[in-house]
Short mmCIF file of N, CA and C in Angstrom, two decimals:
data_model
loop_
_atom_site.label_atom_id
_atom_site.label_comp_id
_atom_site.label_asym_id
_atom_site.label_seq_id
_atom_site.Cartn_x
_atom_site.Cartn_y
_atom_site.Cartn_z
N MET A 10 5.04 10.40 2.37
CA MET A 10 4.91 9.30 3.29
C MET A 10 5.64 8.09 2.72
N ALA A 11 6.51 7.51 3.51
CA ALA A 11 7.26 6.33 3.09
C ALA A 11 6.42 5.08 3.27
N ALA A 12 6.65 4.09 2.41
CA ALA A 12 5.93 2.82 2.53
C ALA A 12 6.36 2.07 3.79
N PHE A 13 7.58 2.28 4.23
CA PHE A 13 8.10 1.70 5.46
C PHE A 13 8.69 2.81 6.31
N ASP A 14 8.55 2.70 7.62
CA ASP A 14 9.09 3.71 8.53
C ASP A 14 10.55 3.40 8.79
N PRO A 15 11.47 4.27 8.37
CA PRO A 15 12.89 4.00 8.57
C PRO A 15 13.30 3.96 10.04
N ALA A 16 12.46 4.45 10.94
CA ALA A 16 12.76 4.40 12.37
C ALA A 16 12.49 3.01 12.95
N ASP A 17 11.72 2.19 12.26
CA ASP A 17 11.40 0.84 12.73
C ASP A 17 12.57 -0.10 12.47
N GLU A 18 12.64 -1.15 13.27
CA GLU A 18 13.59 -2.24 13.02
C GLU A 18 13.01 -3.10 11.91
N LEU A 19 13.55 -2.97 10.71
CA LEU A 19 12.94 -3.59 9.54
C LEU A 19 13.63 -4.85 9.07
N GLY A 20 14.75 -5.20 9.64
CA GLY A 20 15.53 -6.32 9.15
C GLY A 20 14.82 -7.66 9.16
N HIS A 21 13.82 -7.81 10.02
CA HIS A 21 13.13 -9.10 10.15
C HIS A 21 11.78 -9.10 9.45
N ASP A 22 11.39 -8.01 8.85
CA ASP A 22 10.07 -7.92 8.22
C ASP A 22 10.08 -8.58 6.85
N LEU A 23 9.24 -9.59 6.71
CA LEU A 23 9.16 -10.34 5.46
C LEU A 23 8.73 -9.46 4.30
N ASP A 24 7.79 -8.55 4.54
CA ASP A 24 7.32 -7.70 3.45
C ASP A 24 8.43 -6.82 2.88
N LEU A 25 9.25 -6.28 3.74
CA LEU A 25 10.37 -5.47 3.26
C LEU A 25 11.34 -6.34 2.44
N ARG A 26 11.61 -7.54 2.94
CA ARG A 26 12.51 -8.44 2.21
C ARG A 26 11.91 -8.81 0.85
N LEU A 27 10.60 -8.99 0.79
CA LEU A 27 9.96 -9.31 -0.49
C LEU A 27 10.08 -8.16 -1.48
N LEU A 28 10.01 -6.94 -1.00
CA LEU A 28 10.01 -5.77 -1.88
C LEU A 28 11.40 -5.17 -2.13
N THR A 29 12.41 -5.63 -1.43
CA THR A 29 13.73 -5.01 -1.55
C THR A 29 14.28 -5.07 -2.96
N ASN A 30 14.25 -6.23 -3.61
CA ASN A 30 14.85 -6.37 -4.93
C ASN A 30 13.83 -6.38 -6.06
N THR A 31 12.62 -6.75 -5.78
CA THR A 31 11.58 -6.86 -6.80
C THR A 31 10.22 -6.92 -6.10
N SER A 32 9.20 -6.49 -6.79
CA SER A 32 7.86 -6.59 -6.22
C SER A 32 7.16 -7.86 -6.66
N VAL A 33 7.79 -8.63 -7.55
CA VAL A 33 7.22 -9.88 -8.07
C VAL A 33 8.16 -11.02 -7.67
N THR A 34 7.66 -11.93 -6.83
CA THR A 34 8.49 -13.00 -6.29
C THR A 34 7.88 -14.35 -6.64
N LEU A 35 8.74 -15.26 -7.08
CA LEU A 35 8.32 -16.61 -7.46
C LEU A 35 8.33 -17.57 -6.27
N PHE A 36 7.39 -18.52 -6.30
CA PHE A 36 7.30 -19.59 -5.31
C PHE A 36 7.04 -20.90 -6.02
N TRP A 37 7.71 -21.95 -5.59
CA TRP A 37 7.47 -23.28 -6.12
C TRP A 37 6.73 -24.13 -5.08
N ARG A 38 7.25 -24.17 -3.87
CA ARG A 38 6.62 -24.97 -2.81
C ARG A 38 5.42 -24.22 -2.24
N THR A 39 4.30 -24.88 -2.27
CA THR A 39 3.06 -24.29 -1.76
C THR A 39 3.16 -23.96 -0.27
N ALA A 40 3.86 -24.79 0.48
CA ALA A 40 3.99 -24.54 1.92
C ALA A 40 4.70 -23.22 2.20
N ILE A 41 5.71 -22.91 1.41
CA ILE A 41 6.42 -21.64 1.60
C ILE A 41 5.52 -20.47 1.21
N LEU A 42 4.79 -20.62 0.13
CA LEU A 42 3.83 -19.58 -0.26
C LEU A 42 2.77 -19.40 0.82
N ASP A 43 2.26 -20.50 1.36
CA ASP A 43 1.24 -20.41 2.41
C ASP A 43 1.77 -19.73 3.67
N ARG A 44 3.01 -20.04 4.06
CA ARG A 44 3.60 -19.36 5.22
C ARG A 44 3.75 -17.87 4.95
N THR A 45 4.15 -17.53 3.73
CA THR A 45 4.32 -16.13 3.37
C THR A 45 2.99 -15.39 3.40
N THR A 46 1.95 -15.97 2.81
CA THR A 46 0.65 -15.30 2.80
C THR A 46 0.05 -15.24 4.20
N ALA A 47 0.30 -16.26 5.03
CA ALA A 47 -0.18 -16.22 6.42
C ALA A 47 0.49 -15.07 7.17
N TRP A 48 1.81 -14.89 6.97
CA TRP A 48 2.52 -13.79 7.62
C TRP A 48 1.95 -12.45 7.16
N LEU A 49 1.76 -12.32 5.85
CA LEU A 49 1.23 -11.07 5.32
C LEU A 49 -0.17 -10.79 5.88
N SER A 50 -1.01 -11.80 5.91
CA SER A 50 -2.37 -11.63 6.48
C SER A 50 -2.30 -11.22 7.94
N ALA A 51 -1.43 -11.89 8.70
CA ALA A 51 -1.29 -11.57 10.12
C ALA A 51 -0.76 -10.16 10.36
N HIS A 52 -0.10 -9.61 9.36
CA HIS A 52 0.44 -8.26 9.47
C HIS A 52 -0.41 -7.23 8.71
N GLY A 53 -1.66 -7.56 8.50
CA GLY A 53 -2.62 -6.59 7.99
C GLY A 53 -2.75 -6.46 6.49
N TYR A 54 -2.11 -7.33 5.74
CA TYR A 54 -2.21 -7.26 4.28
C TYR A 54 -3.52 -7.87 3.80
N GLN A 55 -4.05 -7.30 2.76
CA GLN A 55 -5.13 -7.91 2.02
C GLN A 55 -4.48 -8.88 1.04
N VAL A 56 -4.77 -10.16 1.18
CA VAL A 56 -4.21 -11.18 0.30
C VAL A 56 -5.30 -11.58 -0.69
N THR A 57 -5.08 -11.30 -1.95
CA THR A 57 -6.03 -11.62 -3.01
C THR A 57 -5.43 -12.70 -3.88
N ARG A 58 -6.03 -13.89 -3.81
CA ARG A 58 -5.55 -15.05 -4.57
C ARG A 58 -6.31 -15.16 -5.89
N ILE A 59 -5.56 -15.40 -6.94
CA ILE A 59 -6.15 -15.56 -8.27
C ILE A 59 -5.55 -16.83 -8.88
N ASP A 60 -6.42 -17.78 -9.23
CA ASP A 60 -5.96 -19.05 -9.77
C ASP A 60 -5.76 -18.93 -11.27
N ALA A 61 -4.50 -18.96 -11.68
CA ALA A 61 -4.15 -18.82 -13.10
C ALA A 61 -3.97 -20.17 -13.78
N ALA A 62 -4.02 -21.25 -13.04
CA ALA A 62 -3.72 -22.58 -13.59
C ALA A 62 -4.67 -22.98 -14.71
N HIS A 63 -5.90 -22.52 -14.66
CA HIS A 63 -6.88 -22.92 -15.68
C HIS A 63 -7.01 -21.92 -16.82
N TRP A 64 -6.25 -20.83 -16.78
CA TRP A 64 -6.33 -19.85 -17.86
C TRP A 64 -5.76 -20.43 -19.15
N THR A 65 -6.56 -20.41 -20.19
CA THR A 65 -6.06 -20.88 -21.48
C THR A 65 -5.94 -19.73 -22.48
N THR A 66 -6.58 -18.61 -22.18
CA THR A 66 -6.54 -17.44 -23.06
C THR A 66 -6.40 -16.18 -22.21
N GLU A 67 -6.09 -15.09 -22.87
CA GLU A 67 -6.06 -13.80 -22.17
C GLU A 67 -7.44 -13.43 -21.64
N ARG A 68 -8.47 -13.86 -22.32
CA ARG A 68 -9.84 -13.58 -21.86
C ARG A 68 -10.04 -14.12 -20.44
N ASP A 69 -9.53 -15.33 -20.17
CA ASP A 69 -9.64 -15.92 -18.84
C ASP A 69 -8.94 -15.06 -17.80
N LEU A 70 -7.74 -14.61 -18.15
CA LEU A 70 -6.96 -13.74 -17.27
C LEU A 70 -7.77 -12.50 -16.90
N HIS A 71 -8.29 -11.82 -17.90
CA HIS A 71 -9.01 -10.57 -17.65
C HIS A 71 -10.28 -10.80 -16.85
N ARG A 72 -10.99 -11.86 -17.14
CA ARG A 72 -12.22 -12.18 -16.40
C ARG A 72 -11.94 -12.35 -14.92
N ASP A 73 -10.91 -13.16 -14.59
CA ASP A 73 -10.64 -13.47 -13.19
C ASP A 73 -10.00 -12.31 -12.42
N ILE A 74 -9.11 -11.59 -13.05
CA ILE A 74 -8.52 -10.43 -12.37
C ILE A 74 -9.59 -9.37 -12.13
N ALA A 75 -10.43 -9.13 -13.12
CA ALA A 75 -11.51 -8.15 -12.97
C ALA A 75 -12.42 -8.52 -11.81
N ALA A 76 -12.75 -9.80 -11.70
CA ALA A 76 -13.62 -10.25 -10.60
C ALA A 76 -12.91 -10.13 -9.25
N ALA A 77 -11.66 -10.56 -9.19
CA ALA A 77 -10.92 -10.55 -7.92
C ALA A 77 -10.70 -9.15 -7.38
N LEU A 78 -10.51 -8.18 -8.29
CA LEU A 78 -10.20 -6.81 -7.87
C LEU A 78 -11.37 -5.85 -8.08
N ASP A 79 -12.54 -6.42 -8.37
CA ASP A 79 -13.77 -5.64 -8.47
C ASP A 79 -13.66 -4.49 -9.48
N PHE A 80 -13.10 -4.80 -10.66
CA PHE A 80 -12.97 -3.79 -11.70
C PHE A 80 -14.36 -3.32 -12.13
N PRO A 81 -14.47 -2.09 -12.61
CA PRO A 81 -15.76 -1.57 -13.05
C PRO A 81 -16.28 -2.31 -14.30
N HIS A 82 -17.57 -2.21 -14.53
CA HIS A 82 -18.22 -2.93 -15.64
C HIS A 82 -17.66 -2.53 -17.00
N TYR A 83 -17.10 -1.35 -17.11
CA TYR A 83 -16.58 -0.88 -18.40
C TYR A 83 -15.13 -1.32 -18.66
N TYR A 84 -14.59 -2.18 -17.82
CA TYR A 84 -13.22 -2.68 -18.00
C TYR A 84 -13.06 -3.23 -19.42
N GLY A 85 -11.99 -2.84 -20.11
CA GLY A 85 -11.80 -3.16 -21.52
C GLY A 85 -11.25 -4.54 -21.84
N HIS A 86 -10.90 -5.33 -20.83
CA HIS A 86 -10.42 -6.71 -21.04
C HIS A 86 -9.24 -6.79 -22.01
N ASN A 87 -8.28 -5.90 -21.83
CA ASN A 87 -7.03 -5.96 -22.58
C ASN A 87 -5.92 -5.44 -21.65
N LEU A 88 -4.68 -5.59 -22.07
CA LEU A 88 -3.56 -5.24 -21.19
C LEU A 88 -3.48 -3.75 -20.89
N ASP A 89 -3.83 -2.90 -21.83
CA ASP A 89 -3.85 -1.46 -21.55
C ASP A 89 -4.90 -1.13 -20.49
N ALA A 90 -6.06 -1.74 -20.62
CA ALA A 90 -7.12 -1.52 -19.63
C ALA A 90 -6.72 -2.08 -18.27
N LEU A 91 -6.01 -3.21 -18.27
CA LEU A 91 -5.52 -3.77 -17.00
C LEU A 91 -4.60 -2.78 -16.32
N ASN A 92 -3.69 -2.19 -17.07
CA ASN A 92 -2.78 -1.20 -16.51
C ASN A 92 -3.56 -0.01 -15.94
N ASP A 93 -4.55 0.46 -16.67
CA ASP A 93 -5.37 1.58 -16.20
C ASP A 93 -6.11 1.23 -14.92
N CYS A 94 -6.71 0.04 -14.87
CA CYS A 94 -7.47 -0.35 -13.68
C CYS A 94 -6.54 -0.61 -12.50
N MET A 95 -5.36 -1.16 -12.76
CA MET A 95 -4.41 -1.36 -11.66
C MET A 95 -3.97 -0.02 -11.08
N ARG A 96 -3.91 1.00 -11.89
CA ARG A 96 -3.61 2.35 -11.39
C ARG A 96 -4.70 2.79 -10.42
N ASP A 97 -5.96 2.48 -10.74
CA ASP A 97 -7.07 2.81 -9.84
C ASP A 97 -7.03 1.95 -8.57
N VAL A 98 -6.61 0.69 -8.70
CA VAL A 98 -6.45 -0.16 -7.52
C VAL A 98 -5.41 0.45 -6.59
N VAL A 99 -4.29 0.87 -7.14
CA VAL A 99 -3.23 1.49 -6.34
C VAL A 99 -3.74 2.76 -5.66
N SER A 100 -4.62 3.48 -6.33
CA SER A 100 -5.23 4.68 -5.73
C SER A 100 -6.33 4.32 -4.75
N GLN A 101 -6.59 3.03 -4.61
CA GLN A 101 -7.60 2.46 -3.72
C GLN A 101 -9.01 2.89 -4.09
N GLY A 102 -9.24 3.05 -5.40
CA GLY A 102 -10.58 3.32 -5.89
C GLY A 102 -11.46 2.09 -5.80
N TYR A 103 -10.86 0.92 -5.95
CA TYR A 103 -11.54 -0.37 -5.81
C TYR A 103 -10.47 -1.45 -5.75
N GLY A 104 -10.83 -2.61 -5.25
CA GLY A 104 -9.94 -3.75 -5.25
C GLY A 104 -8.91 -3.80 -4.14
N TRP A 105 -8.76 -2.73 -3.38
CA TRP A 105 -7.76 -2.67 -2.32
C TRP A 105 -8.34 -1.85 -1.18
N ALA A 106 -8.61 -2.51 -0.07
CA ALA A 106 -9.18 -1.83 1.09
C ALA A 106 -8.16 -0.86 1.68
N SER A 107 -8.60 0.35 1.94
CA SER A 107 -7.68 1.39 2.40
C SER A 107 -7.18 1.18 3.83
N ASP A 108 -7.84 0.34 4.60
CA ASP A 108 -7.44 0.13 5.99
C ASP A 108 -6.46 -1.03 6.16
N THR A 109 -5.83 -1.46 5.08
CA THR A 109 -4.89 -2.57 5.14
C THR A 109 -3.46 -2.07 5.08
N THR A 110 -2.54 -2.92 5.50
CA THR A 110 -1.11 -2.60 5.43
C THR A 110 -0.65 -2.51 3.99
N GLY A 111 -1.21 -3.36 3.16
CA GLY A 111 -0.84 -3.42 1.75
C GLY A 111 -1.67 -4.46 1.03
N LEU A 112 -1.39 -4.63 -0.24
CA LEU A 112 -2.10 -5.61 -1.06
C LEU A 112 -1.09 -6.63 -1.57
N ALA A 113 -1.39 -7.90 -1.36
CA ALA A 113 -0.58 -8.99 -1.90
C ALA A 113 -1.43 -9.72 -2.93
N LEU A 114 -1.04 -9.61 -4.19
CA LEU A 114 -1.69 -10.36 -5.26
C LEU A 114 -0.96 -11.69 -5.38
N VAL A 115 -1.70 -12.78 -5.34
CA VAL A 115 -1.12 -14.10 -5.42
C VAL A 115 -1.67 -14.78 -6.67
N PHE A 116 -0.79 -15.05 -7.63
CA PHE A 116 -1.17 -15.78 -8.83
C PHE A 116 -0.73 -17.23 -8.64
N GLN A 117 -1.69 -18.12 -8.54
CA GLN A 117 -1.39 -19.54 -8.33
C GLN A 117 -1.39 -20.28 -9.66
N GLY A 118 -0.45 -21.22 -9.81
CA GLY A 118 -0.35 -21.99 -11.03
C GLY A 118 -0.04 -21.16 -12.26
N TYR A 119 0.75 -20.13 -12.08
CA TYR A 119 1.01 -19.17 -13.16
C TYR A 119 1.81 -19.77 -14.30
N ASP A 120 2.57 -20.83 -14.03
CA ASP A 120 3.36 -21.46 -15.08
C ASP A 120 2.48 -22.02 -16.19
N SER A 121 1.30 -22.50 -15.86
CA SER A 121 0.38 -23.02 -16.89
C SER A 121 -0.01 -21.92 -17.86
N PHE A 122 -0.36 -20.76 -17.32
CA PHE A 122 -0.72 -19.63 -18.18
C PHE A 122 0.49 -19.14 -18.96
N ALA A 123 1.64 -19.08 -18.30
CA ALA A 123 2.86 -18.60 -18.96
C ALA A 123 3.23 -19.50 -20.14
N ALA A 124 2.96 -20.79 -20.03
CA ALA A 124 3.25 -21.70 -21.14
C ALA A 124 2.29 -21.48 -22.30
N ARG A 125 1.04 -21.14 -21.99
CA ARG A 125 0.03 -20.94 -23.04
C ARG A 125 0.10 -19.56 -23.67
N CYS A 126 0.35 -18.55 -22.84
CA CYS A 126 0.33 -17.15 -23.30
C CYS A 126 1.54 -16.42 -22.73
N PRO A 127 2.74 -16.75 -23.20
CA PRO A 127 3.94 -16.19 -22.57
C PRO A 127 4.04 -14.67 -22.61
N ARG A 128 3.65 -14.06 -23.71
CA ARG A 128 3.73 -12.60 -23.80
C ARG A 128 2.81 -11.93 -22.81
N ALA A 129 1.58 -12.40 -22.73
CA ALA A 129 0.61 -11.83 -21.79
C ALA A 129 1.05 -12.08 -20.35
N ALA A 130 1.57 -13.27 -20.05
CA ALA A 130 2.03 -13.58 -18.70
C ALA A 130 3.14 -12.63 -18.27
N GLN A 131 4.08 -12.39 -19.16
CA GLN A 131 5.16 -11.45 -18.87
C GLN A 131 4.61 -10.04 -18.70
N SER A 132 3.69 -9.64 -19.55
CA SER A 132 3.13 -8.28 -19.50
C SER A 132 2.37 -8.03 -18.20
N VAL A 133 1.63 -9.01 -17.74
CA VAL A 133 0.88 -8.86 -16.48
C VAL A 133 1.84 -8.60 -15.33
N LEU A 134 2.91 -9.37 -15.26
CA LEU A 134 3.89 -9.17 -14.18
C LEU A 134 4.55 -7.81 -14.30
N ASP A 135 4.81 -7.37 -15.52
CA ASP A 135 5.40 -6.05 -15.73
C ASP A 135 4.45 -4.95 -15.28
N ILE A 136 3.18 -5.10 -15.58
CA ILE A 136 2.18 -4.11 -15.16
C ILE A 136 2.11 -4.05 -13.63
N VAL A 137 2.06 -5.21 -12.99
CA VAL A 137 1.98 -5.23 -11.53
C VAL A 137 3.24 -4.62 -10.92
N ALA A 138 4.41 -4.93 -11.47
CA ALA A 138 5.65 -4.35 -10.95
C ALA A 138 5.64 -2.83 -11.09
N ASP A 139 5.20 -2.35 -12.23
CA ASP A 139 5.14 -0.91 -12.45
C ASP A 139 4.17 -0.25 -11.46
N GLN A 140 3.03 -0.88 -11.26
CA GLN A 140 2.05 -0.31 -10.33
C GLN A 140 2.52 -0.43 -8.87
N SER A 141 3.33 -1.43 -8.57
CA SER A 141 3.90 -1.54 -7.24
C SER A 141 4.82 -0.36 -6.95
N ARG A 142 5.60 0.01 -7.96
CA ARG A 142 6.47 1.18 -7.82
C ARG A 142 5.63 2.44 -7.61
N ARG A 143 4.54 2.55 -8.36
CA ARG A 143 3.63 3.69 -8.20
C ARG A 143 3.04 3.70 -6.78
N ALA A 144 2.67 2.51 -6.30
CA ALA A 144 2.11 2.40 -4.94
C ALA A 144 3.12 2.90 -3.91
N ALA A 145 4.38 2.51 -4.06
CA ALA A 145 5.41 2.93 -3.12
C ALA A 145 5.55 4.45 -3.09
N LEU A 146 5.38 5.07 -4.25
CA LEU A 146 5.45 6.53 -4.30
C LEU A 146 4.32 7.18 -3.50
N LEU A 147 3.23 6.44 -3.33
CA LEU A 147 2.09 6.93 -2.55
C LEU A 147 2.13 6.45 -1.10
N GLY A 148 3.22 5.77 -0.72
CA GLY A 148 3.35 5.25 0.64
C GLY A 148 2.58 3.97 0.85
N ARG A 149 2.31 3.22 -0.23
CA ARG A 149 1.54 1.98 -0.16
C ARG A 149 2.42 0.81 -0.59
N ARG A 150 1.98 -0.39 -0.23
CA ARG A 150 2.75 -1.60 -0.53
C ARG A 150 1.92 -2.55 -1.39
N LEU A 151 2.39 -2.83 -2.57
CA LEU A 151 1.79 -3.81 -3.48
C LEU A 151 2.83 -4.87 -3.76
N ILE A 152 2.52 -6.11 -3.38
CA ILE A 152 3.42 -7.24 -3.54
C ILE A 152 2.74 -8.26 -4.44
N CYS A 153 3.49 -8.86 -5.33
CA CYS A 153 2.96 -9.91 -6.21
C CYS A 153 3.72 -11.20 -5.94
N LEU A 154 2.98 -12.24 -5.56
CA LEU A 154 3.56 -13.56 -5.31
C LEU A 154 3.07 -14.48 -6.41
N VAL A 155 4.00 -15.13 -7.09
CA VAL A 155 3.68 -15.94 -8.26
C VAL A 155 4.06 -17.39 -7.98
N HIS A 156 3.05 -18.26 -7.91
CA HIS A 156 3.31 -19.67 -7.69
C HIS A 156 3.47 -20.37 -9.03
N SER A 157 4.49 -21.24 -9.11
CA SER A 157 4.76 -22.01 -10.31
C SER A 157 4.98 -23.47 -9.94
N ASN A 158 4.40 -24.36 -10.70
CA ASN A 158 4.67 -25.79 -10.53
C ASN A 158 5.95 -26.19 -11.26
N ASP A 159 6.53 -25.27 -11.99
CA ASP A 159 7.77 -25.51 -12.72
C ASP A 159 8.91 -24.83 -11.94
N PRO A 160 9.78 -25.61 -11.30
CA PRO A 160 10.84 -25.00 -10.50
C PRO A 160 11.92 -24.31 -11.32
N ARG A 161 11.87 -24.44 -12.62
CA ARG A 161 12.88 -23.81 -13.48
C ARG A 161 12.33 -22.62 -14.26
N ILE A 162 11.13 -22.21 -13.97
CA ILE A 162 10.52 -21.10 -14.72
C ILE A 162 11.34 -19.83 -14.53
N ARG A 163 11.40 -19.05 -15.57
CA ARG A 163 12.11 -17.77 -15.54
C ARG A 163 11.28 -16.74 -16.29
N PHE A 164 11.40 -15.50 -15.89
CA PHE A 164 10.75 -14.40 -16.58
C PHE A 164 11.80 -13.33 -16.84
N GLU A 165 11.54 -12.54 -17.85
CA GLU A 165 12.38 -11.37 -18.11
C GLU A 165 12.16 -10.38 -16.96
N PRO A 166 13.09 -9.45 -16.77
CA PRO A 166 12.87 -8.43 -15.73
C PRO A 166 11.55 -7.69 -15.94
N VAL A 167 10.95 -7.31 -14.83
CA VAL A 167 9.69 -6.57 -14.87
C VAL A 167 9.87 -5.26 -14.12
N GLY A 168 9.25 -4.22 -14.63
CA GLY A 168 9.39 -2.93 -13.97
C GLY A 168 10.85 -2.55 -13.77
N ALA A 169 11.71 -2.99 -14.69
CA ALA A 169 13.16 -2.74 -14.65
C ALA A 169 13.84 -3.47 -13.50
N THR A 170 13.18 -4.46 -12.92
CA THR A 170 13.79 -5.29 -11.88
C THR A 170 13.54 -6.75 -12.21
N PRO A 171 14.40 -7.65 -11.73
CA PRO A 171 14.23 -9.06 -12.05
C PRO A 171 13.09 -9.70 -11.25
N VAL A 172 12.49 -10.75 -11.82
CA VAL A 172 11.58 -11.62 -11.07
C VAL A 172 12.47 -12.65 -10.41
N MET A 173 12.42 -12.73 -9.09
CA MET A 173 13.37 -13.55 -8.35
C MET A 173 12.65 -14.61 -7.52
N TRP A 174 13.37 -15.67 -7.20
CA TRP A 174 12.85 -16.70 -6.32
C TRP A 174 12.86 -16.18 -4.89
N ASN A 175 11.95 -16.70 -4.06
CA ASN A 175 11.89 -16.33 -2.65
C ASN A 175 13.16 -16.81 -1.95
N GLU A 176 13.43 -16.30 -0.75
CA GLU A 176 14.69 -16.57 -0.09
C GLU A 176 14.86 -18.04 0.30
N ALA A 177 13.78 -18.75 0.57
CA ALA A 177 13.88 -20.16 0.96
C ALA A 177 14.18 -21.06 -0.24
N GLU A 178 13.84 -20.63 -1.45
CA GLU A 178 14.05 -21.44 -2.65
C GLU A 178 15.00 -20.76 -3.64
N TRP A 179 15.81 -19.85 -3.14
CA TRP A 179 16.71 -19.07 -3.97
C TRP A 179 17.64 -19.98 -4.79
N LEU A 180 18.26 -20.94 -4.15
CA LEU A 180 19.17 -21.84 -4.83
C LEU A 180 18.39 -22.86 -5.66
N ASP A 181 18.88 -23.17 -6.87
CA ASP A 181 18.23 -24.17 -7.70
C ASP A 181 18.09 -25.50 -6.96
N SER A 182 19.06 -25.84 -6.15
CA SER A 182 19.04 -27.10 -5.41
C SER A 182 17.88 -27.17 -4.42
N ARG A 183 17.34 -26.05 -4.02
CA ARG A 183 16.21 -26.02 -3.09
C ARG A 183 14.87 -26.24 -3.79
N ARG A 184 14.90 -26.33 -5.11
CA ARG A 184 13.68 -26.52 -5.87
C ARG A 184 13.68 -27.86 -6.59
N ARG A 185 14.26 -28.84 -5.96
CA ARG A 185 14.23 -30.21 -6.50
C ARG A 185 13.21 -31.00 -5.71
N ALA A 186 12.50 -31.85 -6.38
CA ALA A 186 11.52 -32.70 -5.70
C ALA A 186 12.25 -33.60 -4.70
N ASP A 187 11.67 -33.69 -3.54
CA ASP A 187 12.31 -34.51 -2.48
C ASP A 187 12.06 -35.98 -2.66
#
């Protein structure tokens, strides 16, 4: 089963455009992120927002992701355990309702966490990208939207694909304060 039906007219679908080059997309302007999540919600996606702005340690990351995705009580609170539990989320064991079009994970204020814990921040995005690829193999859609208050933030490629800016803020000139 394909994640998208090739018989459909897909050129105008935002979700396909988000997933074409990478499953992890950066956002600077909140209004653009809000329009994107509204579109995804209107098209049947489960939108799960996780506020990363206040994370000061990896412990904070694990606590909030576990709560947002209803991880089991035995969750190990480390990156290997996160990868294991995300595999279960993709299998829709928990954290992702099976009657939805897909799952959109939204990390808000991620630049704050990335500044405090850069290795963990990069690893989380890599795990989500890898699990998004796994989801696609099962005919499912997992999208990660990352909000940053820093318009110049950059990440190394994740899941062998780059973390890219959304189409409205693609150009650096579109991420300047007005």
